[in-house]
Amino acid sequence: MGKILDGKALAKKIRKAVKIETENLIEKHGVTPHLAVILIGDDPASETYVSSKERASKRAGIKSTIIRKNTSISEAELINIINDLNQDKNVHGILLQLPIPKHIDSEKVINMIDPKKDVDGFSNYHVARLNKGFDALVPCTPLGIMEILSEYQIDPKGKHAVVMGRSQIVGKPMASLLLKANATVTVTHSKTQKIKSITNQADILVVAVGKAKMIDESYIKSGAILIDVGISRVDGKLYGDIDFDSVKEKASYITPVPGGVGPMTIAMLLKNTLKCYKNIVK
Ligand code: GUN
């Protein structure tokens, strides 16, 4: 049986450290860290994510404000909101919950967020810095995965890391981080041919495909380290992209769903919010 990579426990530890650091920062500067979240529409998954982010922020002593708008919001209105938040001295982090309605140019609005306040690290400024290997604000999910690997003393150096999925939020930044950590990185996607012949070579396999239980033991090499980014709700139950029962004996390490990558994403958001704060409040 592979060892469980307990993201939930690690996230709890990090949230506790963030809480202590937040208290110290408030005492030192007299300013409370403040995260502003823009939520457009009523997508149930986004609602769940945003309320988890709000709860975790409050528990860590970070102020959070949710700005709710309905899907009829115009691009100009959204840009106005972002500009106001950029200029608001009391706001240190800005998060635009994705997805946003199709009539808004998401690339344009994401890049309107002041890079100093871009807690998601989705702006071109931080994407470029990450790809160049410089210090950057890094998207929370891949950052959380790197923290899990580090906590369990898994060094990617020299390992073949295969990332399934090429999204801006997970796959691409994950590949950059693993490359920066000296892994040999392969990215697969929906057009990849003979995918199992690639995933079977993975020492570290990060799966972010959004298909419940897609990855069974035929995809993995014996002793592989498995990271499951998927969360799908089927008949009220949560499943990852990896079929846990099928792979658990063959893997050396595995993140469970729930309790693996998900809680780490939120913990990293808190860390990124403090990172922004420390860069602004001096
Ligand atoms: N939608 C799904 N995941 C994320 C995320 O990490 N950040 C934002 N802003 N939206 C998301």
Coordinates of C-alpha atoms and ligand atoms in Angstrom, one line a residue:
M1 CA 0.0 0.0 0.0
G2 CA 1.3 3.4 -1.0
K3 CA 1.9 6.1 1.6
I4 CA -0.8 8.7 1.9
L5 CA 0.3 12.3 1.2
D6 CA -1.8 14.0 3.8
G7 CA -2.6 17.4 2.3
K8 CA -5.2 18.1 4.9
A9 CA -2.8 17.7 7.8
L10 CA -0.1 19.8 6.1
A11 CA -2.7 22.5 5.2
K12 CA -3.7 22.7 8.8
K13 CA -0.1 23.1 9.9
I14 CA 0.4 25.9 7.3
R15 CA -2.8 27.7 8.2
K16 CA -1.7 27.7 11.9
A17 CA 1.7 29.2 10.9
V18 CA -0.1 31.8 8.7
K19 CA -2.4 32.8 11.6
I20 CA 0.6 33.4 13.9
E21 CA 2.4 35.4 11.2
T22 CA -0.7 37.4 10.5
E23 CA -1.0 38.3 14.2
N24 CA 2.6 39.4 14.2
L25 CA 2.2 41.5 11.1
I26 CA -0.9 43.2 12.4
E27 CA 0.9 44.0 15.6
K28 CA 3.9 45.4 13.7
H29 CA 2.1 47.4 11.1
G30 CA -1.4 48.0 12.5
V31 CA -2.8 46.9 9.2
T32 CA -4.9 43.8 8.7
P33 CA -4.2 41.7 5.6
H34 CA -7.2 42.0 3.3
L35 CA -8.1 39.7 0.4
A36 CA -10.8 40.8 -2.1
V37 CA -12.6 38.1 -4.0
I38 CA -14.7 38.8 -7.1
L39 CA -17.3 36.2 -7.8
I40 CA -19.4 36.5 -10.9
G41 CA -22.6 34.4 -11.3
D42 CA -23.8 31.4 -9.2
D43 CA -21.7 28.5 -10.4
P44 CA -22.0 26.0 -7.5
A45 CA -18.4 24.9 -7.7
S46 CA -17.2 28.5 -7.6
E47 CA -19.6 29.2 -4.7
T48 CA -18.0 26.3 -2.8
Y49 CA -14.4 27.4 -3.5
V50 CA -15.1 31.0 -2.6
S51 CA -16.8 30.2 0.7
S52 CA -13.9 27.9 1.6
K53 CA -11.5 30.7 0.8
E54 CA -13.5 33.1 2.9
R55 CA -13.7 30.8 5.9
A56 CA -10.0 29.9 5.8
S57 CA -9.1 33.6 5.5
K58 CA -11.2 34.6 8.5
R59 CA -9.8 31.8 10.6
A60 CA -6.3 32.9 9.9
G61 CA -7.1 36.5 10.8
I62 CA -7.1 37.7 7.2
K63 CA -9.9 40.0 6.3
S64 CA -11.8 38.9 3.2
T65 CA -14.4 40.7 1.2
I66 CA -16.5 39.0 -1.5
I67 CA -17.7 41.2 -4.3
R68 CA -20.6 39.4 -5.9
K69 CA -21.9 40.3 -9.4
N70 CA -24.3 38.6 -11.7
T71 CA -23.4 37.3 -15.1
S72 CA -24.8 40.4 -16.9
I73 CA -21.8 42.5 -15.6
S74 CA -20.0 44.3 -18.5
E75 CA -16.3 44.1 -19.1
A76 CA -16.1 47.8 -18.3
E77 CA -17.8 47.4 -15.0
L78 CA -15.5 44.6 -14.0
I79 CA -12.5 46.6 -15.0
N80 CA -13.7 49.5 -12.8
I81 CA -14.0 47.1 -9.9
I82 CA -10.5 45.9 -10.4
N83 CA -9.1 49.4 -10.8
D84 CA -10.8 50.4 -7.5
L85 CA -9.3 47.4 -5.7
N86 CA -5.9 48.1 -7.3
Q87 CA -6.0 51.6 -5.8
D88 CA -7.5 50.7 -2.4
K89 CA -4.6 50.9 0.0
N90 CA -6.4 48.6 2.4
V91 CA -6.6 45.7 -0.1
H92 CA -3.5 43.6 -0.5
G93 CA -4.8 40.6 -2.5
I94 CA -7.3 40.4 -5.4
L95 CA -8.7 37.1 -6.6
L96 CA -11.0 36.9 -9.6
Q97 CA -12.8 33.6 -9.3
L98 CA -12.8 31.7 -12.6
P99 CA -14.6 30.9 -14.8
I100 CA -16.0 34.2 -15.8
P101 CA -18.8 34.8 -18.4
K102 CA -17.8 34.4 -22.0
H103 CA -18.6 38.0 -23.1
I104 CA -15.7 39.2 -20.9
D105 CA -12.2 38.9 -22.2
S106 CA -10.6 36.9 -19.3
E107 CA -7.0 37.5 -20.5
K108 CA -7.6 41.2 -20.6
V109 CA -9.2 41.5 -17.1
I110 CA -6.8 39.1 -15.4
N111 CA -4.0 41.3 -16.6
M112 CA -5.7 44.4 -15.2
I113 CA -5.0 43.1 -11.7
D114 CA -2.0 44.9 -10.1
P115 CA 0.8 42.3 -10.2
K116 CA 1.5 43.3 -6.6
K117 CA -2.0 42.0 -5.6
D118 CA -2.3 39.1 -7.9
V119 CA -2.7 36.3 -5.3
D120 CA -3.5 33.7 -8.0
G121 CA -0.4 34.5 -10.1
F122 CA -2.4 34.3 -13.3
S123 CA -1.2 37.6 -14.8
N124 CA 1.4 37.7 -17.6
Y125 CA 3.9 39.3 -15.3
H126 CA 4.0 36.4 -12.9
V127 CA 3.6 33.7 -15.5
A128 CA 6.7 35.1 -17.3
R129 CA 8.7 35.4 -14.1
L130 CA 7.8 31.8 -13.1
N131 CA 8.8 30.5 -16.6
K132 CA 12.1 32.3 -16.3
G133 CA 12.7 30.7 -13.0
F134 CA 12.5 34.0 -11.0
D135 CA 10.6 34.6 -7.7
A136 CA 6.9 35.1 -8.6
L137 CA 3.5 34.8 -7.2
V138 CA 2.7 31.2 -8.1
P139 CA -0.8 29.7 -8.8
C140 CA -2.0 28.1 -5.5
T141 CA -2.7 24.5 -6.7
P142 CA 0.7 23.7 -8.2
L143 CA 2.4 25.6 -5.4
G144 CA 0.6 23.4 -2.9
I145 CA 1.7 20.3 -4.7
M146 CA 5.3 21.4 -4.4
E147 CA 4.8 21.9 -0.7
I148 CA 3.4 18.4 -0.3
L149 CA 6.4 16.9 -2.1
S150 CA 8.8 19.0 0.1
E151 CA 7.0 18.0 3.3
Y152 CA 7.5 14.3 2.4
Q153 CA 11.1 14.9 1.3
I154 CA 10.3 13.9 -2.3
D155 CA 13.0 15.7 -4.4
P156 CA 11.9 16.0 -8.0
K157 CA 15.6 16.4 -9.1
G158 CA 16.4 14.0 -11.9
K159 CA 13.0 12.3 -11.7
H160 CA 10.7 12.0 -14.7
A161 CA 7.6 14.0 -13.8
V162 CA 4.6 13.6 -16.1
V163 CA 1.9 16.3 -15.9
M164 CA -1.5 15.3 -17.4
G165 CA -3.3 18.5 -18.4
R166 CA -2.1 21.8 -19.8
S167 CA -4.3 24.4 -18.1
Q168 CA -3.1 27.9 -17.2
I169 CA -4.2 27.2 -13.6
V170 CA -2.6 23.8 -13.0
G171 CA -0.8 22.0 -15.8
K172 CA 1.5 24.7 -17.2
P173 CA 2.6 26.3 -13.9
M174 CA 3.1 22.8 -12.5
A175 CA 5.4 21.9 -15.3
S176 CA 7.4 25.1 -14.8
L177 CA 7.8 24.4 -11.0
L178 CA 8.9 20.8 -11.6
L179 CA 11.4 22.0 -14.2
K180 CA 12.7 24.6 -11.8
A181 CA 13.1 21.8 -9.3
N182 CA 15.2 19.9 -11.8
A183 CA 12.8 17.2 -12.8
T184 CA 12.6 16.0 -16.4
V185 CA 9.1 17.1 -17.4
T186 CA 6.6 15.8 -19.9
V187 CA 3.2 17.4 -20.3
T188 CA 0.3 15.3 -21.8
H189 CA -3.1 16.5 -23.0
S190 CA -6.2 15.5 -24.8
K191 CA -4.4 15.1 -28.1
T192 CA -1.5 13.1 -26.8
Q193 CA -1.1 9.7 -28.5
K194 CA -0.1 6.5 -26.7
I195 CA -0.6 8.3 -23.4
K196 CA -0.1 5.2 -21.2
S197 CA 3.4 4.6 -22.8
I198 CA 4.3 8.1 -21.4
T199 CA 2.5 7.9 -18.0
N200 CA 4.1 4.5 -17.4
Q201 CA 7.5 6.2 -17.4
A202 CA 6.5 8.7 -14.7
D203 CA 8.3 8.7 -11.3
I204 CA 5.9 11.5 -10.4
L205 CA 2.5 11.7 -12.1
V206 CA 0.4 14.8 -11.6
V207 CA -3.1 14.3 -12.9
A208 CA -5.3 17.3 -13.7
V209 CA -7.7 16.1 -16.4
G210 CA -11.1 16.5 -14.7
K211 CA -12.3 13.0 -15.4
A212 CA -13.4 11.0 -12.4
K213 CA -11.4 7.8 -11.7
M214 CA -9.8 7.9 -15.2
I215 CA -6.3 6.8 -14.1
D216 CA -6.2 3.1 -13.1
E217 CA -3.2 0.9 -12.4
S218 CA -2.6 0.3 -16.2
Y219 CA -1.4 4.0 -16.4
I220 CA 1.2 3.9 -13.7
K221 CA 4.7 2.5 -13.1
S222 CA 5.3 0.5 -9.9
G223 CA 6.5 2.8 -7.2
A224 CA 5.2 6.0 -8.8
I225 CA 4.3 9.1 -6.8
L226 CA 0.8 10.1 -7.6
I227 CA -0.7 13.5 -7.3
D228 CA -4.5 13.8 -7.9
V229 CA -5.8 17.3 -8.7
G230 CA -9.2 16.2 -9.8
I231 CA -12.4 16.7 -7.8
S232 CA -15.6 15.4 -9.4
R233 CA -18.9 15.0 -7.6
V234 CA -20.7 11.8 -8.7
D235 CA -24.0 11.0 -6.9
G236 CA -23.0 13.3 -4.0
K237 CA -19.6 11.7 -3.5
L238 CA -16.2 13.3 -4.3
Y239 CA -13.8 11.5 -6.6
G240 CA -10.4 12.3 -8.0
D241 CA -9.0 11.7 -11.5
I242 CA -7.2 8.7 -10.1
D243 CA -9.0 5.4 -9.3
F244 CA -7.5 5.2 -5.8
D245 CA -8.4 1.5 -5.1
S246 CA -6.9 0.4 -8.4
V247 CA -3.5 2.1 -7.9
K248 CA -3.0 2.1 -4.1
E249 CA -0.9 -1.1 -4.0
K250 CA 1.3 -0.1 -7.0
A251 CA 2.0 3.5 -6.0
S252 CA 4.7 4.5 -3.5
Y253 CA 2.8 7.7 -2.5
I254 CA -0.6 9.0 -3.3
T255 CA -2.7 12.1 -2.5
P256 CA -6.3 11.2 -1.4
V257 CA -9.4 12.9 -2.6
P258 CA -10.7 14.6 -0.6
G259 CA -7.9 15.6 1.8
G260 CA -5.0 15.8 -0.6
V261 CA -4.4 18.7 -3.0
G262 CA -7.6 20.6 -2.3
P263 CA -6.9 21.8 1.2
M264 CA -3.4 22.8 0.1
T265 CA -4.7 25.1 -2.6
I266 CA -6.5 27.2 0.1
A267 CA -3.5 27.2 2.4
M268 CA -1.4 28.5 -0.4
L269 CA -3.9 31.3 -1.1
L270 CA -3.4 32.5 2.5
K271 CA 0.4 32.3 2.0
N272 CA 0.2 34.3 -1.2
T273 CA -2.0 36.9 0.4
L274 CA 0.6 37.4 3.1
K275 CA 3.3 37.5 0.5
C276 CA 1.4 40.4 -1.3
Y277 CA 0.8 42.2 2.0
K278 CA 4.5 42.0 3.0
N279 CA 5.5 43.4 -0.4
I280 CA 3.0 46.3 0.0
V281 CA 3.0 47.1 3.7
K282 CA 6.5 48.0 4.9
Ligands
GUN1 N1 -11.3 28.4 -10.5 C1 -10.8 27.1 -10.3 N2 -9.7 27.2 -9.6 C2 -9.4 28.4 -9.4 C3 -8.3 29.1 -8.8 O1 -7.3 28.5 -8.2 N3 -8.3 30.5 -8.7 C4 -9.4 31.1 -9.3 N4 -9.3 32.5 -9.3 N5 -10.4 30.6 -9.9 C5 -10.4 29.2 -9.9

